[in-house]
Amino acid sequence: GGLGRSEVQGMGGSAVDAAASVAKKFAINKHNKVKLIASLSSKNDVQERLERYKYMNLPEIAVVGRTNSGKSSLINHLLGKTGLAKTSSRSGKTTSINLYLINDSLILADVPGYGFEHKTSVLSKKWQRVWGPLCRGYLASTPSLRAVLFLADVRWRPVEDDRIFSCAVNEAGIPALLVLTKDDRINNDATARQVAHEIGTSSVHESRSYLTERVRKGLDWPALGPHIHYSTELVPPRKKLRRWIDSLHHAQDAQEAATVLLGASRQAAQTPAATVTMSPHDSTLPVHANNQPEGAPHDTHDTRPQAGAKTLSAVEKQNTHTA
């Protein structure tokens, strides 16, 4: 663990210049240049990074979620890299915050998972003593952090640990996009039988809507907080998440990123359902922070933030979700 001494040398101005040169491309593309630049294993590492590499002001997005929610698989699929982030069915595989430099213009942070089954286990105690303080310190003291991708397995009921971590993200003032993972498994395992029993239907679309509502309510997700569905077995969700990341990457700070998220959701909520065609994997479509369209299909409704849009407020934290 800890910071490497030479990984990030020479990245300051050149990285910013490179970001400007690829402004017309997505931050994450089909083919990506990826480099692990640091692994933060303690709160001291977080502080050391800020003190030693203050010139590293590239926009940063963190991937967080309960252990085994699919963080590493999503990162590998999103970047088109096999084995970049370590995947395992065993909990606690990610033991540090791993920072990946993407195309010299964006930093993607792979954050350790939380929510171990047995509170007295070695991993649970490690979270309480080391990983928990590390993650909270990172969220609260990383000025370049634009947003969080909050992963939740769409099949799982949220638990108290999910709500606690969601609150930590909110208290740090970091906007979040809810990413519902493992969407392809909704109708091919025990989940399908469970949902069919609970709602009396075997419809995949109705099952997805039911599970989505259950996760949002369980997390007390903001009414206008957007979500998307993701599967590592499908291409369209990856393209959609790349567009979201691109929009957040162009935001000047976390507050502007929050405006992007909120503006897109408000516009989607105000659009008559009869005029919008959306696949089951769609929620809302993002835009660049400068209010310019970022390449969404022309037949998709415009979700650019309205002028003067504000960030999420406490009043909007209800238990309903956007259409």
PDB file of N, CA and C in Angstrom, residues 174-262:
ATOM      1  N   ILE A 174     -20.742  15.080  -1.784  1.00  0.00           N
ATOM      2  CA  ILE A 174     -20.389  14.533  -3.090  1.00  0.00           C
ATOM      3  C   ILE A 174     -21.652  14.012  -3.776  1.00  0.00           C
ATOM      4  N   PRO A 175     -21.975  14.511  -4.965  1.00  0.00           N
ATOM      5  CA  PRO A 175     -23.150  14.000  -5.678  1.00  0.00           C
ATOM      6  C   PRO A 175     -22.937  12.567  -6.127  1.00  0.00           C
ATOM      7  N   ALA A 176     -24.030  11.807  -6.252  1.00  0.00           N
ATOM      8  CA  ALA A 176     -23.897  10.388  -6.576  1.00  0.00           C
ATOM      9  C   ALA A 176     -24.882   9.969  -7.654  1.00  0.00           C
ATOM     10  N   LEU A 177     -24.412   9.085  -8.512  1.00  0.00           N
ATOM     11  CA  LEU A 177     -25.249   8.420  -9.502  1.00  0.00           C
ATOM     12  C   LEU A 177     -25.431   6.988  -9.039  1.00  0.00           C
ATOM     13  N   LEU A 178     -26.674   6.556  -8.862  1.00  0.00           N
ATOM     14  CA  LEU A 178     -26.962   5.197  -8.430  1.00  0.00           C
ATOM     15  C   LEU A 178     -26.854   4.255  -9.626  1.00  0.00           C
ATOM     16  N   VAL A 179     -25.981   3.258  -9.511  1.00  0.00           N
ATOM     17  CA  VAL A 179     -25.774   2.287 -10.581  1.00  0.00           C
ATOM     18  C   VAL A 179     -26.250   0.925 -10.085  1.00  0.00           C
ATOM     19  N   LEU A 180     -27.322   0.431 -10.676  1.00  0.00           N
ATOM     20  CA  LEU A 180     -27.914  -0.846 -10.274  1.00  0.00           C
ATOM     21  C   LEU A 180     -27.277  -1.960 -11.101  1.00  0.00           C
ATOM     22  N   THR A 181     -26.422  -2.733 -10.472  1.00  0.00           N
ATOM     23  CA  THR A 181     -25.614  -3.719 -11.184  1.00  0.00           C
ATOM     24  C   THR A 181     -26.326  -5.073 -11.296  1.00  0.00           C
ATOM     25  N   LYS A 182     -25.738  -5.934 -12.127  1.00  0.00           N
ATOM     26  CA  LYS A 182     -26.185  -7.325 -12.327  1.00  0.00           C
ATOM     27  C   LYS A 182     -27.635  -7.386 -12.814  1.00  0.00           C
ATOM     28  N   ASP A 183     -27.973  -6.420 -13.654  1.00  0.00           N
ATOM     29  CA  ASP A 183     -29.333  -6.334 -14.186  1.00  0.00           C
ATOM     30  C   ASP A 183     -29.702  -7.557 -15.016  1.00  0.00           C
ATOM     31  N   ASP A 184     -28.702  -8.180 -15.661  1.00  0.00           N
ATOM     32  CA  ASP A 184     -28.981  -9.343 -16.503  1.00  0.00           C
ATOM     33  C   ASP A 184     -29.410 -10.570 -15.696  1.00  0.00           C
ATOM     34  N   ARG A 185     -29.225 -10.516 -14.389  1.00  0.00           N
ATOM     35  CA  ARG A 185     -29.547 -11.677 -13.555  1.00  0.00           C
ATOM     36  C   ARG A 185     -30.940 -11.600 -12.918  1.00  0.00           C
ATOM     37  N   ILE A 186     -31.672 -10.567 -13.256  1.00  0.00           N
ATOM     38  CA  ILE A 186     -32.988 -10.377 -12.647  1.00  0.00           C
ATOM     39  C   ILE A 186     -33.899 -11.576 -12.881  1.00  0.00           C
ATOM     40  N   ASN A 187     -33.835 -12.141 -14.082  1.00  0.00           N
ATOM     41  CA  ASN A 187     -34.822 -13.161 -14.440  1.00  0.00           C
ATOM     42  C   ASN A 187     -34.234 -14.553 -14.645  1.00  0.00           C
ATOM     43  N   ASN A 188     -33.033 -14.790 -14.095  1.00  0.00           N
ATOM     44  CA  ASN A 188     -32.445 -16.105 -14.349  1.00  0.00           C
ATOM     45  C   ASN A 188     -31.890 -16.785 -13.096  1.00  0.00           C
ATOM     46  N   ASP A 189     -32.373 -16.389 -11.944  1.00  0.00           N
ATOM     47  CA  ASP A 189     -31.941 -17.070 -10.726  1.00  0.00           C
ATOM     48  C   ASP A 189     -33.051 -17.015  -9.687  1.00  0.00           C
ATOM     49  N   ALA A 190     -32.714 -17.243  -8.449  1.00  0.00           N
ATOM     50  CA  ALA A 190     -33.719 -17.274  -7.388  1.00  0.00           C
ATOM     51  C   ALA A 190     -34.460 -15.960  -7.240  1.00  0.00           C
ATOM     52  N   THR A 191     -33.813 -14.857  -7.680  1.00  0.00           N
ATOM     53  CA  THR A 191     -34.467 -13.555  -7.602  1.00  0.00           C
ATOM     54  C   THR A 191     -35.773 -13.552  -8.373  1.00  0.00           C
ATOM     55  N   ALA A 192     -35.749 -14.168  -9.561  1.00  0.00           N
ATOM     56  CA  ALA A 192     -36.953 -14.190 -10.396  1.00  0.00           C
ATOM     57  C   ALA A 192     -38.103 -14.884  -9.680  1.00  0.00           C
ATOM     58  N   ARG A 193     -37.812 -16.000  -9.054  1.00  0.00           N
ATOM     59  CA  ARG A 193     -38.859 -16.731  -8.345  1.00  0.00           C
ATOM     60  C   ARG A 193     -39.371 -15.943  -7.136  1.00  0.00           C
ATOM     61  N   GLN A 194     -38.457 -15.281  -6.451  1.00  0.00           N
ATOM     62  CA  GLN A 194     -38.838 -14.488  -5.284  1.00  0.00           C
ATOM     63  C   GLN A 194     -39.742 -13.330  -5.689  1.00  0.00           C
ATOM     64  N   VAL A 195     -39.326 -12.594  -6.738  1.00  0.00           N
ATOM     65  CA  VAL A 195     -40.092 -11.438  -7.181  1.00  0.00           C
ATOM     66  C   VAL A 195     -41.444 -11.874  -7.735  1.00  0.00           C
ATOM     67  N   ALA A 196     -41.452 -12.954  -8.502  1.00  0.00           N
ATOM     68  CA  ALA A 196     -42.705 -13.454  -9.060  1.00  0.00           C
ATOM     69  C   ALA A 196     -43.693 -13.769  -7.947  1.00  0.00           C
ATOM     70  N   HIS A 197     -43.174 -14.311  -6.852  1.00  0.00           N
ATOM     71  CA  HIS A 197     -44.032 -14.641  -5.714  1.00  0.00           C
ATOM     72  C   HIS A 197     -44.541 -13.372  -5.032  1.00  0.00           C
ATOM     73  N   GLU A 198     -43.676 -12.364  -4.900  1.00  0.00           N
ATOM     74  CA  GLU A 198     -44.032 -11.148  -4.172  1.00  0.00           C
ATOM     75  C   GLU A 198     -44.994 -10.256  -4.941  1.00  0.00           C
ATOM     76  N   ILE A 199     -44.830 -10.160  -6.263  1.00  0.00           N
ATOM     77  CA  ILE A 199     -45.670  -9.243  -7.034  1.00  0.00           C
ATOM     78  C   ILE A 199     -46.623  -9.965  -7.975  1.00  0.00           C
ATOM     79  N   GLY A 200     -46.548 -11.297  -8.005  1.00  0.00           N
ATOM     80  CA  GLY A 200     -47.501 -12.069  -8.793  1.00  0.00           C
ATOM     81  C   GLY A 200     -47.339 -11.962 -10.284  1.00  0.00           C
ATOM     82  N   THR A 201     -46.103 -11.791 -10.765  1.00  0.00           N
ATOM     83  CA  THR A 201     -45.857 -11.733 -12.202  1.00  0.00           C
ATOM     84  C   THR A 201     -44.459 -12.221 -12.507  1.00  0.00           C
ATOM     85  N   SER A 202     -44.271 -12.725 -13.712  1.00  0.00           N
ATOM     86  CA  SER A 202     -42.940 -13.151 -14.146  1.00  0.00           C
ATOM     87  C   SER A 202     -42.377 -12.193 -15.194  1.00  0.00           C
ATOM     88  N   SER A 203     -43.007 -11.043 -15.383  1.00  0.00           N
ATOM     89  CA  SER A 203     -42.557 -10.046 -16.352  1.00  0.00           C
ATOM     90  C   SER A 203     -41.220  -9.461 -15.924  1.00  0.00           C
ATOM     91  N   VAL A 204     -40.229  -9.494 -16.806  1.00  0.00           N
ATOM     92  CA  VAL A 204     -38.909  -8.946 -16.498  1.00  0.00           C
ATOM     93  C   VAL A 204     -39.016  -7.442 -16.251  1.00  0.00           C
ATOM     94  N   HIS A 205     -39.818  -6.762 -17.073  1.00  0.00           N
ATOM     95  CA  HIS A 205     -39.949  -5.313 -16.932  1.00  0.00           C
ATOM     96  C   HIS A 205     -40.552  -4.953 -15.571  1.00  0.00           C
ATOM     97  N   GLU A 206     -41.607  -5.656 -15.167  1.00  0.00           N
ATOM     98  CA  GLU A 206     -42.232  -5.366 -13.882  1.00  0.00           C
ATOM     99  C   GLU A 206     -41.323  -5.759 -12.724  1.00  0.00           C
ATOM    100  N   SER A 207     -40.588  -6.837 -12.896  1.00  0.00           N
ATOM    101  CA  SER A 207     -39.633  -7.238 -11.861  1.00  0.00           C
ATOM    102  C   SER A 207     -38.554  -6.187 -11.686  1.00  0.00           C
ATOM    103  N   ARG A 208     -38.051  -5.662 -12.801  1.00  0.00           N
ATOM    104  CA  ARG A 208     -37.005  -4.640 -12.748  1.00  0.00           C
ATOM    105  C   ARG A 208     -37.533  -3.385 -12.050  1.00  0.00           C
ATOM    106  N   SER A 209     -38.742  -2.967 -12.389  1.00  0.00           N
ATOM    107  CA  SER A 209     -39.326  -1.783 -11.759  1.00  0.00           C
ATOM    108  C   SER A 209     -39.499  -1.992 -10.255  1.00  0.00           C
ATOM    109  N   TYR A 210     -39.963  -3.159  -9.882  1.00  0.00           N
ATOM    110  CA  TYR A 210     -40.176  -3.483  -8.471  1.00  0.00           C
ATOM    111  C   TYR A 210     -38.852  -3.475  -7.696  1.00  0.00           C
ATOM    112  N   LEU A 211     -37.826  -4.123  -8.243  1.00  0.00           N
ATOM    113  CA  LEU A 211     -36.535  -4.194  -7.568  1.00  0.00           C
ATOM    114  C   LEU A 211     -35.877  -2.818  -7.484  1.00  0.00           C
ATOM    115  N   THR A 212     -36.017  -2.038  -8.563  1.00  0.00           N
ATOM    116  CA  THR A 212     -35.456  -0.686  -8.567  1.00  0.00           C
ATOM    117  C   THR A 212     -36.085   0.160  -7.469  1.00  0.00           C
ATOM    118  N   GLU A 213     -37.414   0.110  -7.370  1.00  0.00           N
ATOM    119  CA  GLU A 213     -38.115   0.863  -6.331  1.00  0.00           C
ATOM    120  C   GLU A 213     -37.677   0.405  -4.943  1.00  0.00           C
ATOM    121  N   ARG A 214     -37.475  -0.895  -4.774  1.00  0.00           N
ATOM    122  CA  ARG A 214     -37.070  -1.431  -3.476  1.00  0.00           C
ATOM    123  C   ARG A 214     -35.697  -0.912  -3.064  1.00  0.00           C
ATOM    124  N   VAL A 215     -34.766  -0.863  -4.021  1.00  0.00           N
ATOM    125  CA  VAL A 215     -33.427  -0.358  -3.707  1.00  0.00           C
ATOM    126  C   VAL A 215     -33.477   1.131  -3.386  1.00  0.00           C
ATOM    127  N   ARG A 216     -34.179   1.901  -4.202  1.00  0.00           N
ATOM    128  CA  ARG A 216     -34.234   3.350  -3.985  1.00  0.00           C
ATOM    129  C   ARG A 216     -34.866   3.669  -2.633  1.00  0.00           C
ATOM    130  N   LYS A 217     -35.961   3.003  -2.312  1.00  0.00           N
ATOM    131  CA  LYS A 217     -36.606   3.255  -1.025  1.00  0.00           C
ATOM    132  C   LYS A 217     -35.719   2.807   0.126  1.00  0.00           C
ATOM    133  N   GLY A 218     -35.058   1.659  -0.044  1.00  0.00           N
ATOM    134  CA  GLY A 218     -34.201   1.143   1.017  1.00  0.00           C
ATOM    135  C   GLY A 218     -33.020   2.045   1.308  1.00  0.00           C
ATOM    136  N   LEU A 219     -32.543   2.748   0.286  1.00  0.00           N
ATOM    137  CA  LEU A 219     -31.424   3.678   0.452  1.00  0.00           C
ATOM    138  C   LEU A 219     -31.891   5.083   0.805  1.00  0.00           C
ATOM    139  N   ASP A 220     -33.210   5.312   0.759  1.00  0.00           N
ATOM    140  CA  ASP A 220     -33.755   6.661   0.896  1.00  0.00           C
ATOM    141  C   ASP A 220     -33.103   7.576  -0.137  1.00  0.00           C
ATOM    142  N   TRP A 221     -33.026   7.057  -1.360  1.00  0.00           N
ATOM    143  CA  TRP A 221     -32.381   7.813  -2.439  1.00  0.00           C
ATOM    144  C   TRP A 221     -33.218   9.038  -2.787  1.00  0.00           C
ATOM    145  N   PRO A 222     -32.584  10.185  -3.072  1.00  0.00           N
ATOM    146  CA  PRO A 222     -33.343  11.401  -3.396  1.00  0.00           C
ATOM    147  C   PRO A 222     -34.317  11.180  -4.550  1.00  0.00           C
ATOM    148  N   ALA A 223     -35.478  11.785  -4.467  1.00  0.00           N
ATOM    149  CA  ALA A 223     -36.508  11.598  -5.477  1.00  0.00           C
ATOM    150  C   ALA A 223     -35.996  11.934  -6.874  1.00  0.00           C
ATOM    151  N   LEU A 224     -35.150  12.966  -6.973  1.00  0.00           N
ATOM    152  CA  LEU A 224     -34.619  13.367  -8.269  1.00  0.00           C
ATOM    153  C   LEU A 224     -33.185  12.892  -8.472  1.00  0.00           C
ATOM    154  N   GLY A 225     -32.732  11.988  -7.642  1.00  0.00           N
ATOM    155  CA  GLY A 225     -31.401  11.409  -7.844  1.00  0.00           C
ATOM    156  C   GLY A 225     -31.485  10.342  -8.915  1.00  0.00           C
ATOM    157  N   PRO A 226     -30.775  10.493 -10.033  1.00  0.00           N
ATOM    158  CA  PRO A 226     -30.903   9.545 -11.149  1.00  0.00           C
ATOM    159  C   PRO A 226     -30.288   8.186 -10.853  1.00  0.00           C
ATOM    160  N   HIS A 227     -30.728   7.202 -11.603  1.00  0.00           N
ATOM    161  CA  HIS A 227     -30.136   5.864 -11.526  1.00  0.00           C
ATOM    162  C   HIS A 227     -30.037   5.299 -12.933  1.00  0.00           C
ATOM    163  N   ILE A 228     -29.148   4.343 -13.099  1.00  0.00           N
ATOM    164  CA  ILE A 228     -29.079   3.581 -14.345  1.00  0.00           C
ATOM    165  C   ILE A 228     -28.912   2.112 -13.991  1.00  0.00           C
ATOM    166  N   HIS A 229     -29.285   1.250 -14.921  1.00  0.00           N
ATOM    167  CA  HIS A 229     -29.083  -0.188 -14.748  1.00  0.00           C
ATOM    168  C   HIS A 229     -27.830  -0.592 -15.515  1.00  0.00           C
ATOM    169  N   TYR A 230     -27.084  -1.533 -14.959  1.00  0.00           N
ATOM    170  CA  TYR A 230     -25.816  -1.921 -15.586  1.00  0.00           C
ATOM    171  C   TYR A 230     -25.664  -3.440 -15.601  1.00  0.00           C
ATOM    172  N   SER A 231     -25.094  -3.922 -16.686  1.00  0.00           N
ATOM    173  CA  SER A 231     -24.753  -5.337 -16.819  1.00  0.00           C
ATOM    174  C   SER A 231     -23.435  -5.446 -17.564  1.00  0.00           C
ATOM    175  N   THR A 232     -22.531  -6.259 -17.058  1.00  0.00           N
ATOM    176  CA  THR A 232     -21.255  -6.464 -17.743  1.00  0.00           C
ATOM    177  C   THR A 232     -21.407  -7.400 -18.943  1.00  0.00           C
ATOM    178  N   GLU A 233     -22.624  -7.900 -19.157  1.00  0.00           N
ATOM    179  CA  GLU A 233     -22.886  -8.781 -20.290  1.00  0.00           C
ATOM    180  C   GLU A 233     -23.433  -8.025 -21.492  1.00  0.00           C
ATOM    181  N   LEU A 234     -23.684  -6.716 -21.328  1.00  0.00           N
ATOM    182  CA  LEU A 234     -24.327  -5.936 -22.382  1.00  0.00           C
ATOM    183  C   LEU A 234     -23.518  -4.692 -22.709  1.00  0.00           C
ATOM    184  N   VAL A 235     -23.620  -4.236 -23.958  1.00  0.00           N
ATOM    185  CA  VAL A 235     -22.896  -3.052 -24.409  1.00  0.00           C
ATOM    186  C   VAL A 235     -23.649  -1.747 -24.140  1.00  0.00           C
ATOM    187  N   PRO A 236     -24.964  -1.653 -24.407  1.00  0.00           N
ATOM    188  CA  PRO A 236     -25.668  -0.370 -24.218  1.00  0.00           C
ATOM    189  C   PRO A 236     -25.497   0.260 -22.845  1.00  0.00           C
ATOM    190  N   PRO A 237     -25.583  -0.505 -21.736  1.00  0.00           N
ATOM    191  CA  PRO A 237     -25.379   0.139 -20.425  1.00  0.00           C
ATOM    192  C   PRO A 237     -23.989   0.747 -20.278  1.00  0.00           C
ATOM    193  N   ARG A 238     -22.993   0.100 -20.868  1.00  0.00           N
ATOM    194  CA  ARG A 238     -21.631   0.645 -20.798  1.00  0.00           C
ATOM    195  C   ARG A 238     -21.540   1.974 -21.529  1.00  0.00           C
ATOM    196  N   LYS A 239     -22.145   2.059 -22.701  1.00  0.00           N
ATOM    197  CA  LYS A 239     -22.134   3.317 -23.452  1.00  0.00           C
ATOM    198  C   LYS A 239     -22.822   4.427 -22.669  1.00  0.00           C
ATOM    199  N   LYS A 240     -23.930   4.074 -22.036  1.00  0.00           N
ATOM    200  CA  LYS A 240     -24.683   5.061 -21.272  1.00  0.00           C
ATOM    201  C   LYS A 240     -23.879   5.564 -20.071  1.00  0.00           C
ATOM    202  N   LEU A 241     -23.237   4.643 -19.344  1.00  0.00           N
ATOM    203  CA  LEU A 241     -22.450   5.056 -18.189  1.00  0.00           C
ATOM    204  C   LEU A 241     -21.254   5.884 -18.626  1.00  0.00           C
ATOM    205  N   ARG A 242     -20.660   5.573 -19.758  1.00  0.00           N
ATOM    206  CA  ARG A 242     -19.552   6.390 -20.265  1.00  0.00           C
ATOM    207  C   ARG A 242     -20.013   7.817 -20.554  1.00  0.00           C
ATOM    208  N   ARG A 243     -21.231   7.972 -21.064  1.00  0.00           N
ATOM    209  CA  ARG A 243     -21.750   9.319 -21.316  1.00  0.00           C
ATOM    210  C   ARG A 243     -21.974  10.075 -20.011  1.00  0.00           C
ATOM    211  N   TRP A 244     -22.498   9.367 -19.001  1.00  0.00           N
ATOM    212  CA  TRP A 244     -22.659  10.001 -17.702  1.00  0.00           C
ATOM    213  C   TRP A 244     -21.313  10.469 -17.152  1.00  0.00           C
ATOM    214  N   ILE A 245     -20.319   9.591 -17.196  1.00  0.00           N
ATOM    215  CA  ILE A 245     -19.000   9.935 -16.668  1.00  0.00           C
ATOM    216  C   ILE A 245     -18.414  11.112 -17.429  1.00  0.00           C
ATOM    217  N   ASP A 246     -18.622  11.133 -18.724  1.00  0.00           N
ATOM    218  CA  ASP A 246     -18.102  12.246 -19.524  1.00  0.00           C
ATOM    219  C   ASP A 246     -18.692  13.567 -19.073  1.00  0.00           C
ATOM    220  N   SER A 247     -19.997  13.585 -18.810  1.00  0.00           N
ATOM    221  CA  SER A 247     -20.653  14.809 -18.353  1.00  0.00           C
ATOM    222  C   SER A 247     -20.120  15.245 -16.989  1.00  0.00           C
ATOM    223  N   LEU A 248     -19.962  14.297 -16.081  1.00  0.00           N
ATOM    224  CA  LEU A 248     -19.446  14.619 -14.751  1.00  0.00           C
ATOM    225  C   LEU A 248     -17.984  15.064 -14.827  1.00  0.00           C
ATOM    226  N   HIS A 249     -17.245  14.484 -15.745  1.00  0.00           N
ATOM    227  CA  HIS A 249     -15.832  14.830 -15.955  1.00  0.00           C
ATOM    228  C   HIS A 249     -15.679  16.288 -16.381  1.00  0.00           C
ATOM    229  N   HIS A 250     -16.660  16.817 -17.113  1.00  0.00           N
ATOM    230  CA  HIS A 250     -16.580  18.199 -17.575  1.00  0.00           C
ATOM    231  C   HIS A 250     -17.021  19.212 -16.521  1.00  0.00           C
ATOM    232  N   ALA A 251     -17.611  18.759 -15.433  1.00  0.00           N
ATOM    233  CA  ALA A 251     -18.016  19.672 -14.370  1.00  0.00           C
ATOM    234  C   ALA A 251     -16.784  20.289 -13.713  1.00  0.00           C
ATOM    235  N   GLN A 252     -16.902  21.551 -13.308  1.00  0.00           N
ATOM    236  CA  GLN A 252     -15.769  22.252 -12.707  1.00  0.00           C
ATOM    237  C   GLN A 252     -15.541  21.845 -11.255  1.00  0.00           C
ATOM    238  N   ASP A 253     -16.597  21.388 -10.581  1.00  0.00           N
ATOM    239  CA  ASP A 253     -16.471  20.957  -9.193  1.00  0.00           C
ATOM    240  C   ASP A 253     -17.668  20.076  -8.856  1.00  0.00           C
ATOM    241  N   ALA A 254     -17.722  19.617  -7.597  1.00  0.00           N
ATOM    242  CA  ALA A 254     -18.797  18.711  -7.186  1.00  0.00           C
ATOM    243  C   ALA A 254     -20.160  19.378  -7.265  1.00  0.00           C
ATOM    244  N   GLN A 255     -20.229  20.671  -6.963  1.00  0.00           N
ATOM    245  CA  GLN A 255     -21.506  21.363  -7.009  1.00  0.00           C
ATOM    246  C   GLN A 255     -22.054  21.406  -8.432  1.00  0.00           C
ATOM    247  N   GLU A 256     -21.178  21.651  -9.387  1.00  0.00           N
ATOM    248  CA  GLU A 256     -21.625  21.680 -10.779  1.00  0.00           C
ATOM    249  C   GLU A 256     -22.001  20.272 -11.247  1.00  0.00           C
ATOM    250  N   ALA A 257     -21.289  19.257 -10.753  1.00  0.00           N
ATOM    251  CA  ALA A 257     -21.645  17.876 -11.088  1.00  0.00           C
ATOM    252  C   ALA A 257     -23.033  17.541 -10.544  1.00  0.00           C
ATOM    253  N   ALA A 258     -23.343  18.044  -9.345  1.00  0.00           N
ATOM    254  CA  ALA A 258     -24.669  17.824  -8.764  1.00  0.00           C
ATOM    255  C   ALA A 258     -25.742  18.473  -9.620  1.00  0.00           C
ATOM    256  N   THR A 259     -25.432  19.643 -10.182  1.00  0.00           N
ATOM    257  CA  THR A 259     -26.375  20.328 -11.052  1.00  0.00           C
ATOM    258  C   THR A 259     -26.631  19.514 -12.315  1.00  0.00           C
ATOM    259  N   VAL A 260     -25.601  18.887 -12.837  1.00  0.00           N
ATOM    260  CA  VAL A 260     -25.755  18.028 -14.013  1.00  0.00           C
ATOM    261  C   VAL A 260     -26.723  16.890 -13.703  1.00  0.00           C
ATOM    262  N   LEU A 261     -26.506  16.212 -12.578  1.00  0.00           N
ATOM    263  CA  LEU A 261     -27.362  15.090 -12.196  1.00  0.00           C
ATOM    264  C   LEU A 261     -28.798  15.539 -11.960  1.00  0.00           C
ATOM    265  N   LEU A 262     -28.958  16.610 -11.211  1.00  0.00           N
ATOM    266  CA  LEU A 262     -30.282  17.097 -10.877  1.00  0.00           C
ATOM    267  C   LEU A 262     -31.010  17.636 -12.107  1.00  0.00           C
TER     268      LEU A 262
END
